[in-house]
Coordinates of C-alpha atoms in Angstrom, one line a residue:
Chain A
X638 CA 0.0 0.0 0.0
X639 CA 1.4 3.4 -0.9
X640 CA 1.5 6.3 1.5
X641 CA 0.5 8.9 -1.0
X642 CA -2.7 8.4 -3.1
X643 CA -2.3 9.4 -6.8
X644 CA -5.1 9.6 -9.4
X645 CA -5.1 7.7 -12.6
X646 CA -5.0 11.0 -14.5
X647 CA -1.9 12.2 -12.6
X648 CA -0.1 8.9 -13.2
X649 CA -1.0 9.0 -16.9
X650 CA 0.1 12.6 -17.2
X651 CA 3.5 11.8 -15.6
X652 CA 3.9 8.8 -17.9
X653 CA 2.9 10.9 -20.9
X654 CA 5.5 13.5 -20.1
X655 CA 8.2 10.9 -19.5
X656 CA 7.2 9.1 -22.7
X657 CA 7.3 12.3 -24.6
X658 CA 10.8 13.0 -23.5
X659 CA 12.0 9.5 -24.1
X660 CA 10.4 9.2 -27.5
X661 CA 11.7 12.6 -28.8
X662 CA 14.0 10.7 -31.2
X663 CA 10.7 10.0 -33.1
X664 CA 10.2 13.7 -33.5
X665 CA 13.8 13.9 -34.9
X666 CA 12.9 11.1 -37.3
X667 CA 9.8 13.1 -38.3
X668 CA 12.0 16.1 -39.1
X669 CA 14.5 13.9 -41.0
X670 CA 11.7 12.2 -43.1
X671 CA 10.1 15.5 -44.0
X672 CA 13.4 17.3 -44.8
X673 CA 14.5 14.4 -47.0
X674 CA 11.2 14.4 -48.8
X675 CA 11.2 18.1 -49.3
X676 CA 14.8 18.1 -50.7
X677 CA 14.3 15.2 -53.0
X678 CA 11.0 16.6 -54.3
X679 CA 12.6 19.9 -55.2
X680 CA 12.7 19.0 -58.9
X681 CA 8.9 18.7 -58.9
X682 CA 6.8 15.6 -58.5
X683 CA 5.8 15.5 -62.2
X684 CA 6.6 17.3 -65.3
X685 CA 5.3 17.7 -68.8
X686 CA 7.0 19.3 -71.8
X687 CA 5.8 20.6 -75.1
X688 CA 7.8 22.0 -78.0
X689 CA 7.3 23.8 -81.3
X690 CA 8.3 26.9 -83.1
X691 CA 11.6 27.0 -81.2
X692 CA 10.1 26.9 -77.8
X693 CA 10.0 24.1 -75.2
X694 CA 7.8 24.6 -72.1
X695 CA 8.5 22.2 -69.2
X696 CA 5.9 22.2 -66.5
X697 CA 6.9 20.9 -63.0
X698 CA 4.2 20.1 -60.6
X699 CA 4.6 20.6 -56.8
X700 CA 2.6 19.8 -53.8
X701 CA 3.3 18.5 -50.3
X702 CA 1.4 15.2 -50.9
X703 CA 4.6 13.1 -50.7
X704 CA 5.6 14.8 -47.4
X705 CA 2.1 14.0 -46.0
X706 CA 2.3 10.4 -47.3
X707 CA 5.7 9.9 -45.7
X708 CA 4.5 11.5 -42.5
X709 CA 1.6 9.0 -42.5
X710 CA 4.2 6.2 -42.8
X711 CA 6.2 7.7 -40.0
X712 CA 3.1 7.8 -37.8
X713 CA 2.6 4.1 -38.4
X714 CA 6.1 3.4 -37.1
X715 CA 5.6 5.8 -34.2
X716 CA 2.5 3.9 -33.2
X717 CA 4.2 0.6 -33.6
X718 CA 7.3 1.6 -31.6
X719 CA 5.0 2.8 -28.7
X720 CA 4.0 -0.9 -28.2
X721 CA 7.5 -2.4 -28.1
X722 CA 9.0 -3.7 -25.0
X723 CA 11.7 -1.0 -24.9
X724 CA 9.1 1.8 -24.9
X725 CA 6.7 -0.1 -22.6
X726 CA 9.4 -0.4 -20.0
X727 CA 9.2 3.4 -19.7
X728 CA 5.8 2.8 -18.0
X729 CA 7.5 1.0 -15.2
X730 CA 9.5 4.1 -14.2
X731 CA 6.3 4.9 -12.2
X732 CA 3.7 2.9 -10.3
X733 CA 1.2 2.4 -13.0
X734 CA -1.2 0.0 -14.6
X735 CA -2.1 -0.9 -18.2
X736 CA -4.9 1.7 -18.3
X737 CA -2.6 4.6 -17.4
X738 CA 0.0 3.2 -19.9
X739 CA -2.6 3.1 -22.7
X740 CA -3.9 6.6 -21.8
X741 CA -0.3 8.0 -21.9
X742 CA 0.4 6.2 -25.2
X743 CA -2.8 7.6 -26.7
X744 CA -1.8 11.1 -25.5
X745 CA 1.6 10.7 -27.1
X746 CA 0.1 9.4 -30.4
X747 CA -2.3 12.4 -30.5
X748 CA 0.7 14.7 -29.9
X749 CA 2.6 13.0 -32.7
X750 CA -0.5 13.3 -34.9
X751 CA -0.8 17.0 -34.3
X752 CA 2.9 17.6 -34.7
X753 CA 3.1 15.5 -37.9
X754 CA -0.1 16.9 -39.4
X755 CA 0.8 20.6 -38.8
X756 CA 4.4 20.2 -40.0
X757 CA 3.5 18.1 -43.0
X758 CA 1.0 20.8 -44.1
X759 CA 3.4 23.6 -43.4
X760 CA 6.0 21.9 -45.5
X761 CA 3.9 23.0 -48.4
X762 CA 4.7 26.6 -47.6
X763 CA 8.5 25.8 -47.3
X764 CA 8.4 24.1 -50.8
X765 CA 6.6 27.2 -52.2
X766 CA 9.1 29.6 -50.8
X767 CA 12.1 27.5 -52.0
X768 CA 10.6 27.3 -55.5
X769 CA 9.9 31.0 -55.5
X770 CA 13.5 31.9 -54.7
X771 CA 14.9 29.2 -57.1
X772 CA 12.8 30.0 -60.2
X773 CA 11.4 33.5 -59.6
X774 CA 7.8 34.5 -59.7
X775 CA 7.8 34.8 -63.5
X776 CA 8.2 31.1 -63.8
X777 CA 5.5 30.1 -61.4
X778 CA 1.8 29.7 -62.3
X779 CA -0.1 31.7 -59.7
X780 CA -2.9 29.2 -59.2
X781 CA -2.6 27.5 -55.8
X782 CA 0.7 29.2 -55.1
X783 CA -0.8 31.4 -52.3
X784 CA -2.6 29.0 -50.0
X785 CA -5.6 30.7 -48.3
X786 CA -5.3 30.4 -44.5
X787 CA -8.6 28.5 -44.4
X788 CA -7.1 25.9 -46.8
X789 CA -4.0 25.7 -44.6
X790 CA -6.2 25.1 -41.6
X791 CA -8.3 22.5 -43.4
X792 CA -5.2 20.8 -44.6
X793 CA -3.8 20.7 -41.1
X794 CA -7.0 19.2 -39.6
X795 CA -7.3 16.5 -42.3
X796 CA -3.5 15.6 -42.1
X797 CA -3.8 15.4 -38.3
X798 CA -6.7 13.0 -38.7
X799 CA -4.9 10.8 -41.3
X800 CA -1.8 10.7 -39.2
X801 CA -3.7 9.9 -36.0
X802 CA -5.5 7.0 -37.9
X803 CA -2.1 5.7 -39.2
X804 CA -0.5 5.8 -35.7
X805 CA -3.6 4.0 -34.3
X806 CA -3.2 1.3 -36.9
X807 CA 0.5 1.1 -36.0
X808 CA -0.3 0.9 -32.3
X809 CA -2.9 -1.9 -33.0
X810 CA -0.5 -3.9 -35.2
X811 CA 2.3 -3.5 -32.6
X812 CA 0.0 -4.7 -29.8
X813 CA -1.1 -7.7 -31.8
X814 CA 2.6 -8.6 -32.4
X815 CA 3.2 -8.2 -28.6
X816 CA 0.4 -10.6 -27.9
X817 CA 1.8 -13.2 -30.4
X818 CA 4.7 -13.1 -32.8
X819 CA 2.6 -15.3 -35.1
X820 CA 0.9 -12.1 -36.2
X821 CA 4.1 -11.1 -38.0
X822 CA 3.1 -13.8 -40.5
X823 CA -0.7 -13.7 -40.0
X824 CA -1.2 -9.9 -40.5
X825 CA 0.1 -9.7 -44.1
X826 CA -2.0 -12.7 -45.0
X827 CA -5.0 -11.1 -43.3
X828 CA -4.4 -7.9 -45.1
X829 CA -4.3 -9.6 -48.5
X830 CA -7.5 -11.5 -47.7
X831 CA -9.2 -8.3 -46.4
X832 CA -8.2 -6.4 -49.5
X833 CA -10.0 -9.1 -51.6
X834 CA -13.1 -8.8 -49.4
X835 CA -14.2 -5.4 -48.2
X836 CA -11.2 -3.4 -46.9
X837 CA -11.1 -1.5 -50.1
X838 CA -14.6 -0.2 -49.4
X839 CA -13.6 0.8 -45.9
X840 CA -10.6 2.7 -47.3
X841 CA -12.8 4.4 -49.9
X842 CA -15.2 5.4 -47.1
X843 CA -12.4 7.3 -45.5
X844 CA -10.4 8.6 -48.4
X845 CA -13.3 9.6 -50.6
X846 CA -15.4 11.3 -47.9
X847 CA -16.0 14.9 -48.9
X848 CA -17.4 16.2 -45.6
X849 CA -14.7 17.0 -43.1
X850 CA -17.1 16.4 -40.2
X851 CA -18.1 12.9 -41.4
X852 CA -14.4 12.2 -42.2
X853 CA -13.4 13.2 -38.7
X854 CA -16.2 11.0 -37.2
X855 CA -15.1 8.0 -39.3
X856 CA -11.4 8.4 -38.5
X857 CA -12.0 9.0 -34.8
X858 CA -14.4 6.1 -34.6
X859 CA -11.9 3.7 -36.3
X860 CA -9.0 5.1 -34.2
X861 CA -10.9 4.7 -30.9
X862 CA -11.9 1.1 -31.9
X863 CA -8.3 0.2 -32.7
X864 CA -6.9 1.8 -29.5
X865 CA -9.6 0.3 -27.4
X866 CA -9.0 -3.1 -28.9
X867 CA -5.3 -2.6 -28.2
X868 CA -6.0 -1.7 -24.6
X869 CA -8.1 -4.8 -24.2
X870 CA -5.4 -7.0 -25.7
X871 CA -2.6 -5.5 -23.7
X872 CA -4.6 -6.0 -20.5
X873 CA -4.2 -9.8 -21.2
X874 CA -0.4 -9.4 -21.2
X875 CA 1.7 -10.0 -18.1
X876 CA 2.5 -7.0 -16.1
X877 CA 6.1 -7.0 -17.3
X878 CA 7.8 -9.5 -19.6
Chain B
X832 CA 11.1 12.4 -63.5
X833 CA 8.6 9.6 -63.9
X834 CA 5.5 10.5 -61.9
X835 CA 5.0 6.9 -60.6
X836 CA 8.6 5.9 -60.2
X837 CA 9.8 8.9 -58.2
X838 CA 7.2 8.8 -55.4
X839 CA 7.6 5.1 -55.2
X840 CA 11.3 5.3 -54.8
X841 CA 11.0 8.0 -52.2
X842 CA 8.5 6.1 -50.2
X843 CA 10.8 3.0 -50.3
X844 CA 13.7 5.3 -49.2
X845 CA 11.6 6.6 -46.2
X846 CA 10.5 3.1 -45.3
X847 CA 14.2 2.0 -45.2
X848 CA 15.1 5.0 -43.1
X849 CA 12.3 4.4 -40.7
X850 CA 13.1 0.7 -40.5
X851 CA 16.8 1.5 -39.8
X852 CA 15.8 4.0 -37.1
X853 CA 13.3 1.6 -35.6
X854 CA 15.7 -1.3 -35.5
X855 CA 18.4 0.8 -33.9
X856 CA 15.9 2.0 -31.3
X857 CA 14.7 -1.5 -30.5
X858 CA 18.1 -3.2 -30.5
X859 CA 20.0 -0.8 -28.3
X860 CA 17.1 -0.3 -25.9
X861 CA 16.8 3.3 -27.0
X862 CA 18.0 5.7 -29.6
X863 CA 21.6 5.3 -30.6
X864 CA 23.5 7.9 -28.6
X865 CA 26.6 9.4 -30.2
X866 CA 28.2 12.8 -29.5
X867 CA 25.7 14.5 -31.8
X868 CA 22.6 12.2 -31.3
X869 CA 21.9 13.2 -27.8
X870 CA 18.3 13.7 -26.8
X871 CA 18.9 17.4 -26.3
X872 CA 20.4 17.8 -29.8
X873 CA 17.6 15.8 -31.4
X874 CA 15.1 18.1 -29.8
X875 CA 17.0 21.1 -31.1
X876 CA 17.0 19.7 -34.6
X877 CA 13.2 19.3 -34.4
X878 CA 12.8 22.8 -32.9
X879 CA 14.9 24.4 -35.6
X880 CA 12.9 22.6 -38.3
X881 CA 9.6 23.8 -36.8
X882 CA 10.9 27.4 -36.7
X883 CA 12.0 27.2 -40.3
X884 CA 8.5 26.0 -41.3
X885 CA 6.8 28.8 -39.3
X886 CA 9.2 31.3 -40.9
X887 CA 8.5 30.0 -44.4
X888 CA 4.7 30.5 -43.7
X889 CA 5.4 34.1 -42.7
X890 CA 7.6 34.6 -45.8
X891 CA 5.0 33.1 -48.1
X892 CA 2.2 35.4 -46.9
X893 CA 4.5 38.4 -47.4
X894 CA 5.7 37.6 -50.9
X895 CA 4.5 40.1 -53.6
X896 CA 1.5 38.8 -55.4
X897 CA 2.5 40.4 -58.7
X898 CA 4.9 39.4 -61.4
X899 CA 3.7 35.8 -61.6
X900 CA 3.6 34.1 -65.0
X901 CA 0.2 34.1 -66.8
X902 CA -1.7 35.9 -64.1
X903 CA -4.5 36.5 -66.5
X904 CA -6.3 33.3 -67.6
X905 CA -7.9 33.3 -71.0
X906 CA -9.8 30.7 -72.9
X907 CA -7.4 28.6 -74.9
X908 CA -8.1 27.2 -78.4
X909 CA -10.7 29.9 -78.9
X910 CA -9.0 30.9 -82.1
X911 CA -8.8 28.4 -84.9
X912 CA -5.5 29.6 -86.3
X913 CA -5.2 26.7 -88.8
X914 CA -8.7 27.1 -90.0
X915 CA -8.0 30.8 -90.6
X916 CA -4.8 29.9 -92.5
X917 CA -6.6 27.3 -94.6
X918 CA -9.0 29.9 -95.8
X919 CA -6.3 32.6 -96.2
X920 CA -8.1 34.9 -93.7
X921 CA -5.5 35.2 -91.0
X922 CA -5.5 39.0 -91.1
X923 CA -9.3 39.2 -90.7
X924 CA -9.5 36.7 -87.8
X925 CA -9.9 38.3 -84.4
X926 CA -7.3 37.2 -81.9
X927 CA -4.7 36.5 -84.6
X928 CA -1.8 38.8 -85.0
X929 CA 1.4 38.9 -87.1
X930 CA 4.5 38.4 -85.0
X931 CA 6.8 39.0 -88.0
X932 CA 6.4 40.2 -91.6
X933 CA 8.8 40.1 -94.6
X934 CA 8.5 41.3 -98.1
X935 CA 10.8 40.4 -101.0
X936 CA 10.9 41.6 -104.6
X937 CA 10.6 38.6 -106.9
X938 CA 10.0 38.5 -110.6
X939 CA 8.5 35.5 -112.2
X940 CA 9.4 31.8 -112.4
X941 CA 10.1 29.0 -110.1
X942 CA 10.5 29.6 -106.4
X943 CA 12.3 27.0 -104.3
X944 CA 11.5 26.8 -100.6
X945 CA 14.0 25.4 -98.1
X946 CA 12.5 24.8 -94.6
X947 CA 13.3 23.0 -91.4
X948 CA 11.1 19.9 -91.0
X949 CA 9.1 21.2 -88.1
X950 CA 8.0 24.4 -89.9
X951 CA 4.7 24.1 -91.8
X952 CA 4.1 26.7 -94.4
X953 CA 0.8 27.8 -95.9
X954 CA 1.1 29.3 -99.3
X955 CA -1.5 31.4 -101.3
X956 CA -1.2 32.5 -104.9
X957 CA -2.2 36.1 -105.4
X958 CA -4.5 37.3 -108.1
X959 CA -2.0 39.8 -109.3
X960 CA 1.5 39.9 -110.7
X961 CA 2.8 42.5 -108.3
X962 CA 6.4 41.1 -108.0
X963 CA 6.2 40.8 -104.2
X964 CA 6.7 37.7 -102.0
X965 CA 4.9 38.5 -98.7
X966 CA 5.6 36.3 -95.7
X967 CA 4.0 36.6 -92.3
X968 CA 4.4 34.6 -89.1
X969 CA 1.0 34.6 -87.3
X970 CA 0.1 33.8 -83.8
X971 CA -2.9 33.5 -81.6
X972 CA -2.6 33.7 -77.8
X973 CA -0.8 30.6 -76.8
X974 CA -0.9 29.1 -73.3
X975 CA 0.2 26.0 -71.4
X976 CA -1.0 25.2 -67.9
X977 CA -2.8 28.5 -67.8
X978 CA 0.4 30.4 -68.5
X979 CA 0.5 32.8 -71.5
X980 CA 3.8 32.4 -73.3
X981 CA 2.9 34.1 -76.5
X982 CA 5.5 36.8 -76.0
X983 CA 8.2 34.2 -75.6
X984 CA 7.6 32.7 -79.1
X985 CA 10.1 34.1 -81.6
X986 CA 9.5 34.4 -85.4
X987 CA 11.5 32.1 -87.6
X988 CA 14.2 33.7 -89.8
X989 CA 13.1 34.1 -93.5
X990 CA 15.7 34.9 -96.2
X991 CA 15.5 35.1 -100.0
X992 CA 18.6 34.3 -101.9
X993 CA 18.2 34.1 -105.7
X994 CA 15.2 31.9 -106.3
X995 CA 15.5 30.2 -102.9
X996 CA 13.5 31.2 -99.9
X997 CA 15.0 29.8 -96.7
X998 CA 13.0 29.5 -93.5
X999 CA 14.8 28.6 -90.3
X1000 CA 13.5 28.1 -86.8
X1001 CA 14.3 30.7 -84.2
X1002 CA 16.9 29.9 -81.6
X1003 CA 15.5 27.3 -79.2
X1004 CA 14.0 28.8 -76.1
X1005 CA 13.2 26.8 -73.0
X1006 CA 10.8 27.9 -70.3
X1007 CA 10.6 26.1 -67.0
X1008 CA 7.3 26.6 -65.2
X1009 CA 6.3 25.5 -61.7
X1010 CA 2.7 24.9 -60.9
X1011 CA 1.3 23.9 -57.5
X1012 CA -1.6 21.5 -56.9
X1013 CA -3.6 21.5 -53.7
X1014 CA -2.7 18.8 -51.2
X1015 CA -5.0 15.7 -51.2
X1016 CA -5.9 16.7 -47.6
X1017 CA -7.5 19.8 -49.0
X1018 CA -8.8 18.7 -52.4
X1019 CA -10.6 15.8 -50.7
X1020 CA -13.0 18.3 -49.1
X1021 CA -13.0 21.1 -51.7
X1022 CA -14.7 19.5 -54.6
X1023 CA -12.8 16.3 -55.3
X1024 CA -9.9 16.1 -57.7
X1025 CA -7.2 18.7 -57.6
X1026 CA -7.6 21.4 -60.2
X1027 CA -6.2 20.6 -63.6
X1028 CA -5.1 23.7 -65.5
X1029 CA -5.8 23.3 -69.1
X1030 CA -3.5 24.5 -71.8
X1031 CA -2.7 24.3 -75.4
X1032 CA 0.2 22.2 -76.5
X1033 CA -0.2 22.5 -80.3
X1034 CA 2.3 24.3 -82.6
X1035 CA 1.7 27.9 -81.7
X1036 CA 2.3 29.7 -85.0
X1037 CA 1.6 29.7 -88.7
X1038 CA 4.0 30.8 -91.4
X1039 CA 2.0 32.2 -94.3
X1040 CA 3.4 33.0 -97.8
X1041 CA 1.6 35.0 -100.4
X1042 CA 3.3 34.8 -103.9
X1043 CA 2.5 36.5 -107.2
X1044 CA 0.4 34.8 -109.8
X1045 CA 3.3 34.3 -112.2
X1046 CA 5.5 32.5 -109.6
X1047 CA 5.5 28.7 -109.4
X1048 CA 6.1 26.6 -106.3
X1049 CA 6.6 22.9 -106.5
X1050 CA 3.4 21.7 -104.9
X1051 CA 4.8 18.2 -104.3
X1052 CA 7.0 19.5 -101.5
X1053 CA 6.0 18.2 -98.1
X1054 CA 5.3 20.7 -95.4
X1055 CA 3.8 23.3 -97.8
X1056 CA 0.1 23.5 -97.8
X1057 CA -1.7 25.5 -100.5
X1058 CA -4.6 27.7 -99.8
X1059 CA -7.5 26.7 -102.1
X1060 CA -8.5 29.5 -104.4

């Protein structure tokens, strides 16, 4: 019996802060992934040329889609790494239980989602500024160059949701593998099978949703389901292996 | 670069990087610590990157909004340049203008035309024997990806030497244009697919030759089209 009573929230908060410090290399990895993508995409993601009468026009297309896509990949790894034994051992720095551990992990994943989403969207502004100084305004089509602030906000919100969903999937996959290493083989098989059945419809329901509100509801519902399932599964694990 | 290959390679590269970082983290029971890769330094790198992004946002919103290429959009392919050439009514067609004009004194007889393969010439026999070869290079507004590059198109060089009219392409000019497409996280909620800017990619100009009634041009030459009388 402990002399001082601590609430679940306080324990989860302490674990979250400790986890945030310990997992800060993941934020470094996020910066590396994004900088690499920005630098390698400097030539434009696609180009088209046309010629005639002594003139060749080459059009290079730019967006931050690749940065966002790679940040989504990063989020999956971040979610996965949160479930590994190394990261889980952080939880035992404090007197805690599985619930507080899961709450602190969810807090960390949400933080990672917000950081990843905001930075991935802002990378679009960095790409624009770099292209502006590289090519000059006379070689830039003005359409979509200046992003309206409301589009920037919309992009941030949607990217945060996508990244949160990806990290939840990574967290769930990681938890499954912690439960049994057999899932390393079973999961790809299950994925192939699910793709043949109805996973494509589920993916379309998310990626082709035109209403931000409905998109948010769907993403949050799937994420909560995944994290809740992960929490239930991890409760079946021993206290410390 | 190939639009499919490049993103694919990049994603593979990032996957490899993440796998390497992940395996190092897991194997060593934490992130590999070297003189540089201390937690403090890693956090500094992240903080500097965040500041750079915030600064870039501030810079972007303070860039001058003038001087961009093709700021004025106009309907493309609204002028049937080739239709106008075929009927010999280039001068009368609204939206068509002469970028270059040449006039040469020429008597009667055979005229030989030497041209570069990519130059198409429309030729029209005049009703009179005025002893003048009139050549014009006509353009309509020309755009690609919404950018007007009409001013960048140069006239070919036209020279008459004896009975030989030589037409050469202008020096090659290359324009590099950057266009931005909305991120999928925005286009998904703002009307579906990202905006595709339409443009014209056809040959932008027509070289038109008017020759006196008493001049003959070999009509079997390729690349020379005769305006029907």
